[in-house]
Amino acid sequence: MRRPATRQGLWLALALAITLFSYLYHLDGRNILKSPDEGFYVQIARMTAEQGKLLPLVCERGICNDKPPLLFWQGIASTSWARAWTLWALRLPSVLYTAATALLVALLAGRLARDWRKAWLAALLFTAALSTVQHGRPFLTNSPETFWLFAPVVILLLVGELSWPVAVVSGLCLGMGALYKSFFLVVPVTAAVGLIQWRHHRWNPLQVLRQDAGRLAAMAGIGLALFALWLAFDPYPGAIVHDFIGRENINKFRHTGYLKGLVSGKYSAITAIWLGDFTNFGFLAFALLGLVVMTLLRWRKGSAGGGVGAGDSFGTAPLADADGPLTGAERDLWCYVVAFLISYTAPYQRQENYILPTVAALSVLLALRWERIPAWFLRLSGAAAVIFIGALAWLIRGLPHAVPDVIYAAWQLVGIGALLMLALSAVVGTGAGVRWRLPAAVAGTWLALGLALSPFDGPFLPSPGGPGLEALRGRTILFPLAWPERHERHRFDVPGSQVAPFDPRDPVATATLIAQGRLMALPIAPDAAPPAGHTVYAERLDLRIGLAFTEVWELVLGRRFDLLVQRLVIIEGPRDSAR
């Protein structure tokens, strides 16, 4: 027994090492998985710091109440009032929050399973999920929100009862989450705890009202009271009520096509919420599907056979029969998941990342039943990782031949190959060891992506014979960006300069800017020359995104790797050309 346990521990240790490297590697890179909102949030943090006071929150368009203040105060603190203004300093607290949530996941899984490997596994499954990587590294609200919203259910399950101290601490957690994102966050967690208590009272609503209504009200009230501190201390509380409470929250419940939007459209409840966690888990979606199928079968068995029932304890004892009915703790965690799904079905705007806290709960559930999930579900997840890393390996082999300026270090090439072999071992291997290799294989996909994109995270380099980067200090440079306020990230590319956007999708407007001789960062083909007569200050390689369908076919069938790359050159025409 000791030898298999040792091998499992070694695979988990490898997964941990890969996870740590993938989360910290190129953390300050412009091409990490992220949301377009990051640039806007960075702008709010910078401009609020520059005004020398914490409130009101401001951006280029003036007072900016799109989100509560804690994320921006976090950015102000981590950058020493914008004096150490780097993406690394802004993003590192998000990674630390993700690590803290992973520790909560490990603590709960380890306590429920009485097995340190399950604790370790649960944390690794959480950090390997697509949505965790995408929203748990950049400067966004999701990472702290997930920590503060998952903490109450962890506390409840570990303590074993909804006592007044548990209710008060949970309310404080809800208040912190609300000050990061929205007062609405009080709803899903309070509903989850209420649903758990309802289950423990054998679905007797009168028992919940008599014994738990006060504590649930206290939880929600403390959370809302903490959120209200923003209005109390902001010099313009009316603007918060109008902009944030009204426009950003209440308006999301007003929609003429609400019923149709439940099943179709951009914000469909079915695809974005009820099936959203399959997207959130990414390569682990097949493993999650196996868990859901197995859970439904076990729930049906428990319902038919009168097994572990509606009123059982919180269940911090060792797990019962692996193929038997759901344990109390498992039912409680599923109550937490379902409460989030129902709560976020109510607004008409729905996105997968809204239910990111459920990824933490589902990671615990996955770890608890990891050995019982049919192996072919896990092999499918491994196969998806193999295809992804294989595609990256194909790209980094072809890119340098098509664009000689794209250079990979030898260790990066070896690393990609090793990660591909690791993923293969999680598919074609034999025995129980295969399922313990999968966390390392999936973590390896994110590291492989970072290695593949690393040549495009380089800085602007001065052009030979040009004025150099110092000549740009204090001047405004136009950057090609179609997404509003995303241009803020380019301040990190050319420190000391001002930045503004132009829309590269409008060729007429772009040609006009070039003809006027404006100072701009112009995207051109790798082998193209800058416009004649223009001064070239600096340039760097840039990754093209949003390829047309025909270009994708050219890339795949014709091996046109150059279509993925462009040069971004900072140019300026003769001064009299603008007259």
XYZ file of N, CA, C and O in Angstrom, residues 75 95 146 214 255 292 300 331 382 417 437 473 529 549:
56
model
N -5.145 47.353 -5.353
C -4.135 47.738 -6.340
C -3.313 48.928 -5.897
O -2.099 48.987 -6.150
N -3.219 36.283 -7.333
C -2.654 34.931 -7.214
C -2.660 34.482 -5.751
O -2.951 33.317 -5.445
N -14.243 34.913 -4.916
C -14.353 33.470 -4.712
C -13.928 33.076 -3.305
O -14.578 32.251 -2.647
N -33.163 34.111 12.173
C -32.422 35.231 12.750
C -30.962 35.231 12.351
O -30.390 36.281 12.029
N -35.553 43.302 -18.344
C -35.312 42.904 -19.729
C -36.614 42.381 -20.329
O -37.242 41.487 -19.770
N -20.887 14.317 -12.238
C -22.323 14.607 -12.278
C -23.116 13.328 -12.544
O -24.124 13.052 -11.870
N -30.074 8.867 -6.892
C -31.238 8.028 -7.188
C -31.238 6.789 -6.286
O -32.287 6.388 -5.760
N -24.041 16.388 0.002
C -25.329 17.035 -0.236
C -25.253 18.534 0.073
O -25.818 19.360 -0.643
N -7.642 13.994 -20.323
C -6.235 13.904 -20.703
C -6.031 14.058 -22.196
O -5.086 14.713 -22.640
N 7.909 19.787 -24.904
C 7.945 18.354 -25.204
C 7.683 17.503 -23.977
O 6.931 16.515 -24.034
N -2.108 11.277 -12.519
C -1.278 12.092 -13.418
C -2.061 13.233 -14.052
O -1.476 14.198 -14.532
N 8.616 59.949 -23.957
C 8.170 60.249 -22.599
C 7.306 61.511 -22.588
O 7.671 62.553 -23.131
N 7.453 46.924 -44.415
C 8.205 48.103 -44.005
C 7.246 49.170 -43.493
O 6.109 49.265 -43.957
N -12.015 33.454 -40.739
C -12.173 32.025 -40.983
C -11.231 31.551 -42.087
O -10.607 30.486 -41.982
